[in-house]
Tab-separated table of C-alpha atoms (C1' of nucleotides) in Angstrom:
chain	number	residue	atom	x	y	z
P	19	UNK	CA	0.000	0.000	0.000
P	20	UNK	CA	1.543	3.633	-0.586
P	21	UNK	CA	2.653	5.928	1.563
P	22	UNK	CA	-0.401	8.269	1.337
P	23	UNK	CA	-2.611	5.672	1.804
P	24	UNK	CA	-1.546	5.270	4.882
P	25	UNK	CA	-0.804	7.990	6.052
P	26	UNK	CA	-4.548	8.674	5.350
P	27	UNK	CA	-5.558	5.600	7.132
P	28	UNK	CA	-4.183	6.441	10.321
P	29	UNK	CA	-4.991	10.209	10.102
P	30	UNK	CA	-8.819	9.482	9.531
P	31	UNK	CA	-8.624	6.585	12.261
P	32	UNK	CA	-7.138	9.334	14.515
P	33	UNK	CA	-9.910	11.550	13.889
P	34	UNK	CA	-13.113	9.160	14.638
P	35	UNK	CA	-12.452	9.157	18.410
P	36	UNK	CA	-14.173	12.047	20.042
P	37	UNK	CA	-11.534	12.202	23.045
P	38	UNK	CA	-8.653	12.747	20.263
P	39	UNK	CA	-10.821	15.147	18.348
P	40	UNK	CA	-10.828	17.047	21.162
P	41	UNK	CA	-7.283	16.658	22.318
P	42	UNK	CA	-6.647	18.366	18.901
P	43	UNK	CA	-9.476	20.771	19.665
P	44	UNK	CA	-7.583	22.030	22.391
P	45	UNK	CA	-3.919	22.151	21.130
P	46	UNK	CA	-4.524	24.360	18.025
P	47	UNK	CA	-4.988	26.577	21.309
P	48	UNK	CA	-2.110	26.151	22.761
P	49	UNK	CA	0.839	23.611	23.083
P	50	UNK	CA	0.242	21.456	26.510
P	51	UNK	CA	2.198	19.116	28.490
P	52	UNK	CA	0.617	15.185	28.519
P	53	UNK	CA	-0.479	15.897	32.123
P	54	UNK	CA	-1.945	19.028	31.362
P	55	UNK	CA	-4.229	17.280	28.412
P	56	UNK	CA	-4.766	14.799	30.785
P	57	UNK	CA	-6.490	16.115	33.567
P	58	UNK	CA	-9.903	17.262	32.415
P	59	UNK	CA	-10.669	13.825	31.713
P	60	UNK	CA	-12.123	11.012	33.954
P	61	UNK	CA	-9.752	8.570	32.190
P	62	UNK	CA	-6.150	7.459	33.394
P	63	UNK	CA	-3.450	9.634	31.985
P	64	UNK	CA	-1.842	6.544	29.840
P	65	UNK	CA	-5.015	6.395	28.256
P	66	UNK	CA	-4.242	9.801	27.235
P	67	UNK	CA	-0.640	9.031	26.648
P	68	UNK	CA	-1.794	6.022	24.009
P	69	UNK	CA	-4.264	9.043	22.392
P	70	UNK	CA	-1.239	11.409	22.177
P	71	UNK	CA	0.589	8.576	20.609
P	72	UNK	CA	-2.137	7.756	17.634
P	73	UNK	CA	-2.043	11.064	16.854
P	74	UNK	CA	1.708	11.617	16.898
P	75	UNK	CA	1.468	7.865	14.517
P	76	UNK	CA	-1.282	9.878	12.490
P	77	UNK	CA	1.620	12.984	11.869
P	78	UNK	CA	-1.293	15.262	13.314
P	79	UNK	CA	1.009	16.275	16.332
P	80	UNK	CA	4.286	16.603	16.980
P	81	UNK	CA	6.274	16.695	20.195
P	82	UNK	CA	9.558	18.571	21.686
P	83	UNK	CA	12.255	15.596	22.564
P	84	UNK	CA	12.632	17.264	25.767
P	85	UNK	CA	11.593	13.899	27.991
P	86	UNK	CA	10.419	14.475	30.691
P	87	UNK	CA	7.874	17.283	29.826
P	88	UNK	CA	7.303	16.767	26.565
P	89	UNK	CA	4.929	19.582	24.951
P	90	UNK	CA	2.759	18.418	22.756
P	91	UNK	CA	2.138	20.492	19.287
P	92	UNK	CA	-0.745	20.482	16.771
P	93	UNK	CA	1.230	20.300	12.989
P	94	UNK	CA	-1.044	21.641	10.590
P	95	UNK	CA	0.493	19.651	7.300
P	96	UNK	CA	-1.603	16.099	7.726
P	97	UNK	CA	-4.840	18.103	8.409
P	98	UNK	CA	-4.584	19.500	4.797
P	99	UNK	CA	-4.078	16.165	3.087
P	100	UNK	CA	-7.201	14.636	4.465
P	101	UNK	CA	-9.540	18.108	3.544
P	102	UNK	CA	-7.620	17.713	-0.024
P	103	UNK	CA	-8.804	13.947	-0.560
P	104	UNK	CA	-12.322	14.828	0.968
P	105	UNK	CA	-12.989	18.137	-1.289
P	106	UNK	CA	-12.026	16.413	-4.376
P	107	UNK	CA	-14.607	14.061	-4.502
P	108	UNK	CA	-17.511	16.304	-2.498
P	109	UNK	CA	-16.805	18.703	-5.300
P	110	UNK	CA	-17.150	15.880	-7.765
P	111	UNK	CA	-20.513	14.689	-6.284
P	112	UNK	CA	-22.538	18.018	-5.909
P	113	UNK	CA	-21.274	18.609	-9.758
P	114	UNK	CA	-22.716	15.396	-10.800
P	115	UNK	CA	-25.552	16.785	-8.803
P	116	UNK	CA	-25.878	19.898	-10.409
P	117	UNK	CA	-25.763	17.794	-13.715
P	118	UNK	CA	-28.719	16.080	-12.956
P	119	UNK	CA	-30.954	19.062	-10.987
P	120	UNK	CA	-30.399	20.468	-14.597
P	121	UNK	CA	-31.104	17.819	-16.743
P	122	UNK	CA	-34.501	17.179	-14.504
P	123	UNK	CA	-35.027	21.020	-15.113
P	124	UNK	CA	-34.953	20.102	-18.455
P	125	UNK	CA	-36.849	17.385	-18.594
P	126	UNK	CA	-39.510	19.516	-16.368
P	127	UNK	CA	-39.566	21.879	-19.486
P	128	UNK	CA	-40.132	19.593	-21.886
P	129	UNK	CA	-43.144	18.204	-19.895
P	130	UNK	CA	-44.136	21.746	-19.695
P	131	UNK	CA	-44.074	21.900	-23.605
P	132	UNK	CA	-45.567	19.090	-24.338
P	133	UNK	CA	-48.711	19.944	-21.656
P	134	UNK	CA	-48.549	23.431	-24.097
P	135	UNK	CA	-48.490	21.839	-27.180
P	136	UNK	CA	-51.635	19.968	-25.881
P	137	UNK	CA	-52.977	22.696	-24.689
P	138	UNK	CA	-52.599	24.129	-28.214
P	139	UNK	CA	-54.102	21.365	-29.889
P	140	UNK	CA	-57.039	21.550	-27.632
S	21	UNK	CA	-23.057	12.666	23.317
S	22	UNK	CA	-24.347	14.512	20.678
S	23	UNK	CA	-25.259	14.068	17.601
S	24	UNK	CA	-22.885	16.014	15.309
S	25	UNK	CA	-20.038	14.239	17.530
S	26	UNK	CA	-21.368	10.866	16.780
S	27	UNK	CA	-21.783	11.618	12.804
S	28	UNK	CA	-18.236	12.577	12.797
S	29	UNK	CA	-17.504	9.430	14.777
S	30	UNK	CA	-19.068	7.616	12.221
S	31	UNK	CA	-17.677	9.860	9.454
S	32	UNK	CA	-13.948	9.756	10.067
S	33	UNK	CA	-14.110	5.818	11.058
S	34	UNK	CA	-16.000	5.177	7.423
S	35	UNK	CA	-13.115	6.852	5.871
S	36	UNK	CA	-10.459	5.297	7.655
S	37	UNK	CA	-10.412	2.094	5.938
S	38	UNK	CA	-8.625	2.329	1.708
S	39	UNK	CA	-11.551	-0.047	0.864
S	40	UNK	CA	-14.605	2.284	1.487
S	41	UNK	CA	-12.500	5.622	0.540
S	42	UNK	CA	-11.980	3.941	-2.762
S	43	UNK	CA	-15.173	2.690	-2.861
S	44	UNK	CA	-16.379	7.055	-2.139
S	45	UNK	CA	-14.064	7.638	-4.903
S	46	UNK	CA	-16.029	5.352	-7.447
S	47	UNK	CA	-19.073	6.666	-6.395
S	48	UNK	CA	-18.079	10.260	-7.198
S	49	UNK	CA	-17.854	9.362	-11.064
S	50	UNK	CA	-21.253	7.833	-11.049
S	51	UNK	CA	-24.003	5.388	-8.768
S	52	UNK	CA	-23.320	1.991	-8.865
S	53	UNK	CA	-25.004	-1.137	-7.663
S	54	UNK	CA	-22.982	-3.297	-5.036
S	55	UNK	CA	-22.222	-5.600	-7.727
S	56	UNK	CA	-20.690	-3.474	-9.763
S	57	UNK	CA	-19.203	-1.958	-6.562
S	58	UNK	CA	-18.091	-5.610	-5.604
S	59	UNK	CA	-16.510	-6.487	-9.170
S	60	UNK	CA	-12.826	-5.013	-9.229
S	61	UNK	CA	-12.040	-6.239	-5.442
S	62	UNK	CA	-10.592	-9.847	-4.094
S	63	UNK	CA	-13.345	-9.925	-1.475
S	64	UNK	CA	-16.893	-11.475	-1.279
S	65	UNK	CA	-20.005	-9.480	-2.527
S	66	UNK	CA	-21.066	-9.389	1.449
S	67	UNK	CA	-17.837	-8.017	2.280
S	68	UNK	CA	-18.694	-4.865	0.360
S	69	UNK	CA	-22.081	-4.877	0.969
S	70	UNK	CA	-20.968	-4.391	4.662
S	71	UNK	CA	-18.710	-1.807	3.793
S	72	UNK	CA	-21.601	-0.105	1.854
S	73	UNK	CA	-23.388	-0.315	4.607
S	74	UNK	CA	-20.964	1.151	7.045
S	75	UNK	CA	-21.042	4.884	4.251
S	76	UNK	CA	-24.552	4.720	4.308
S	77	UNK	CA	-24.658	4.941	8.446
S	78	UNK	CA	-22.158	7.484	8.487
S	79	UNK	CA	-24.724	9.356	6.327
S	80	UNK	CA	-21.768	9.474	3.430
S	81	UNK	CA	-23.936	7.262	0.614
S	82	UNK	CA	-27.944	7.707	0.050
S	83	UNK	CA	-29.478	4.463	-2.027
S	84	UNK	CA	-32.613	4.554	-4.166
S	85	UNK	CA	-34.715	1.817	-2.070
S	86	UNK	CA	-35.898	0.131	-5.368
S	87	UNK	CA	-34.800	-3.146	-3.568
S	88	UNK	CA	-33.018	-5.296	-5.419
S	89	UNK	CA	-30.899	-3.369	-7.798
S	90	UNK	CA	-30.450	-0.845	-4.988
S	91	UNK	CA	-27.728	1.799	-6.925
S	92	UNK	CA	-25.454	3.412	-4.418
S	93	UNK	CA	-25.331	7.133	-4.611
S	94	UNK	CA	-22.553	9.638	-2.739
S	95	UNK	CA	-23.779	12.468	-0.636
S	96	UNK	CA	-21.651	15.323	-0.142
S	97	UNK	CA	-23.194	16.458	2.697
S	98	UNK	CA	-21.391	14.972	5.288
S	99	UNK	CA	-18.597	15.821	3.422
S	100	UNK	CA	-18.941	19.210	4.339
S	101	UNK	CA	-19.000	18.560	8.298
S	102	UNK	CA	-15.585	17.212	7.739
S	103	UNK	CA	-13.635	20.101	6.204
S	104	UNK	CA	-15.361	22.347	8.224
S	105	UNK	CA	-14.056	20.347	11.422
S	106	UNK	CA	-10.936	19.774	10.317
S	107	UNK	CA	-10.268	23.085	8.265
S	108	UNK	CA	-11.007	24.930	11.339
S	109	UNK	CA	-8.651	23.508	13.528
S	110	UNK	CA	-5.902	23.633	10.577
S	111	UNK	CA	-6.444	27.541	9.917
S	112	UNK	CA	-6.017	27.867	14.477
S	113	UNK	CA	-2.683	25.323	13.975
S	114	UNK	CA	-1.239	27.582	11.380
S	115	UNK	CA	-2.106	30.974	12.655
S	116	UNK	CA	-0.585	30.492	15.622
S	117	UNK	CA	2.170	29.057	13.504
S	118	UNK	CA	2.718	32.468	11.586
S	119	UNK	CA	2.631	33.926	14.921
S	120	UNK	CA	5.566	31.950	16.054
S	121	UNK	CA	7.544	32.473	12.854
S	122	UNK	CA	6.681	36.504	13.676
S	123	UNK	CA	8.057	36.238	17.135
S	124	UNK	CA	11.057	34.348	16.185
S	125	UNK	CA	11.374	36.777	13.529
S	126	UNK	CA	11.456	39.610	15.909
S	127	UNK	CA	13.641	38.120	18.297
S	128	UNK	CA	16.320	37.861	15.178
S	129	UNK	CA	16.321	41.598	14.010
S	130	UNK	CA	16.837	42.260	17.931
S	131	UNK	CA	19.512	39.859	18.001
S	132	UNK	CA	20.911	41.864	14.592
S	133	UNK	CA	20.462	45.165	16.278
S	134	UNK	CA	22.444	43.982	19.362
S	135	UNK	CA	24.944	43.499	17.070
S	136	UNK	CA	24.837	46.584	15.359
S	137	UNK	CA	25.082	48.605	18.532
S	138	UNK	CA	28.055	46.584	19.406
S	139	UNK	CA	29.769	47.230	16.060
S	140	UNK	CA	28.628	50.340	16.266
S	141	UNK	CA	30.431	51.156	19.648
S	142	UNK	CA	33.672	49.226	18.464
Z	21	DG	C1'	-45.801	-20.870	-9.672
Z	22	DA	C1'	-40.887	-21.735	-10.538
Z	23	DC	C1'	-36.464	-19.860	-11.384
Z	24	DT	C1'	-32.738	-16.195	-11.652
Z	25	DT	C1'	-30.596	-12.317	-10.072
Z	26	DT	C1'	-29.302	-9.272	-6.565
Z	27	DC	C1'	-28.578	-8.339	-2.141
Z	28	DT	C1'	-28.858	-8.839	3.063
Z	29	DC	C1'	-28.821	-11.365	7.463
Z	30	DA	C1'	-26.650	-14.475	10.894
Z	31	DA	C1'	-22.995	-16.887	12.910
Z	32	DC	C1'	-18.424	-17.283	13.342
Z	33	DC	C1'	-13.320	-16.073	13.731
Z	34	DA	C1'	-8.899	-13.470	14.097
Z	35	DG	C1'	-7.075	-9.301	15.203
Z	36	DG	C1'	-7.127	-4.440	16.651
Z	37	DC	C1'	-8.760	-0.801	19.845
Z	38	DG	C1'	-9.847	1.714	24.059
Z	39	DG	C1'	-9.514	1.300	28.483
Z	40	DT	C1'	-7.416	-0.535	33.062
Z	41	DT	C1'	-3.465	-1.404	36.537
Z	42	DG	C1'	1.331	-1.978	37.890
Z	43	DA	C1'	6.082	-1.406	37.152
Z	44	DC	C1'	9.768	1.453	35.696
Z	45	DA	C1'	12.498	5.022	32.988
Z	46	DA	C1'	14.173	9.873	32.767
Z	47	DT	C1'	14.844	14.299	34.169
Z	48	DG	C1'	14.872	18.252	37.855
Z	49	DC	C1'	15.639	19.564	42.659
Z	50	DC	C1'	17.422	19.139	47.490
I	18	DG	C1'	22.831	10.256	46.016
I	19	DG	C1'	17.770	10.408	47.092
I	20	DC	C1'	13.343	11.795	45.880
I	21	DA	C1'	9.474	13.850	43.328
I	22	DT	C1'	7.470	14.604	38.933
I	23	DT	C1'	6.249	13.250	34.489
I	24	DG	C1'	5.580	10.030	31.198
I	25	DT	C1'	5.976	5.370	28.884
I	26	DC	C1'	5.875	0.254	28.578
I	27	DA	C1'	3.650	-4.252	29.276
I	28	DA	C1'	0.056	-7.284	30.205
I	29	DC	C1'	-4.518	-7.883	30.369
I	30	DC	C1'	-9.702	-7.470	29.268
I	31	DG	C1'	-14.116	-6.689	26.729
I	32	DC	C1'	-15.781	-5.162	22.547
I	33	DC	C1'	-15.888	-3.787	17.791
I	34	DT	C1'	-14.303	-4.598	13.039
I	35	DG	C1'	-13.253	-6.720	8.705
I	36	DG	C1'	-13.402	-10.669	6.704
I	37	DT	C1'	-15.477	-15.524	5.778
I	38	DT	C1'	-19.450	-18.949	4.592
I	39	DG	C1'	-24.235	-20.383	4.281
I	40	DA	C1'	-28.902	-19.466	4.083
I	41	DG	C1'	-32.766	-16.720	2.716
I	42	DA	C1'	-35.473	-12.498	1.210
I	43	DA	C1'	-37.334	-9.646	-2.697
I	44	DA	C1'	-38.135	-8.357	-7.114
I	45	DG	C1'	-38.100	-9.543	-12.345
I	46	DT	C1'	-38.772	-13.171	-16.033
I	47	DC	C1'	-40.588	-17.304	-18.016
DNA sequence: GACTTTCTCAACCAGGCGGTTGACAATGCC
DNA sequence: GGCATTGTCAACCGCCTGGTTGAGAAAGTC
């Protein structure tokens, strides 16, 4: 499998837990120690040390190799890969939509003629 | 929880696996049945019914309920819940990015002035 | 009504995921 | 060195997921 595939796999795996979506909520505030993210949840902080982890895996965070206080940082590079792959093909399916809203339109009008054209005749 | 949490839940984890993001990516070019969804892939017709299955409960895939020969058809709706989740949290990451590159910026031209008074008093 | 085609449902299995607890590694401070 | 703080690693557990096979439901065709 390639390497964007991947990458893409882990990034939207990352993103379908609510307690990481919110982990990443709160560090495009600000940068935050493990502990820090940590304590507003009723959860055991190496439950939030495994989150951190998926999402450092995922290349949606990064972290400062100072151990021992680590700071945790949001990197914005991953997040624009995923809305890339997504717009493409929402683009792609509202055009098709738009396609076919006009060719009902059209068909609507031809209805409409033909209901003339009787009227017409009548 | 609520219910825009659990959609994206749903959302994120439907996209997570190559099989139903390829599957989206078929879709975008035109319906399909989940025969001709099944055709191309190594994997039972169940297999990808289930994966059908698992787009159309994340809201990502509507299907015309003309049961058997039931074509598959993408939504972009949910789509758009996405990038607005994720683009928000991007345009936060890299603002306070630019910020950072700002403040390092300053801290070089008073690093460069330093030095300038210093030549300048030598 | 019988048969074909298309799809779903049910049961099962292996493996991964989200959480727990307990031990321990690594740095800062006295 | 000794100790506190901060974080990770390892083992374990219950549950969900992605796949399989086998059976059956639902509509179209003869």
């Amino acid at each position: 499998m390639d390497e964007t595939t991947e990458q893409l796999n882990r990034a939207f795996a990352a993103l379908a837990d609510p307690t990481r979506r919110n982990l990443v909520a709160r560090l495009a505030g600000a940068d935050a120690t493990v502990g820090e993210l940590a304590e507003p949840y009723d959860m055991s902080l190496q439950a939030i040390s495994k989150h951190v982890k998926v999402l450092e895996d995922a290349g949606l965070v990064t972290r400062s190799k100072e151990a021992q206080r680590r700071p945790v940082h949001l990197d914005a590079e991953v997040f624009g890969l995923m809305t890339k792959w997504i717009e493409r093909y929402r683009q792609e399916a509202e055009e098709r939509y738009r396609r076919l809203d006009a060719l009902l339109g059209r068909m609507a009008d031809d209805e409409d003629q033909k209901q003339t054209h009787t009227k017409d005749a009548s």
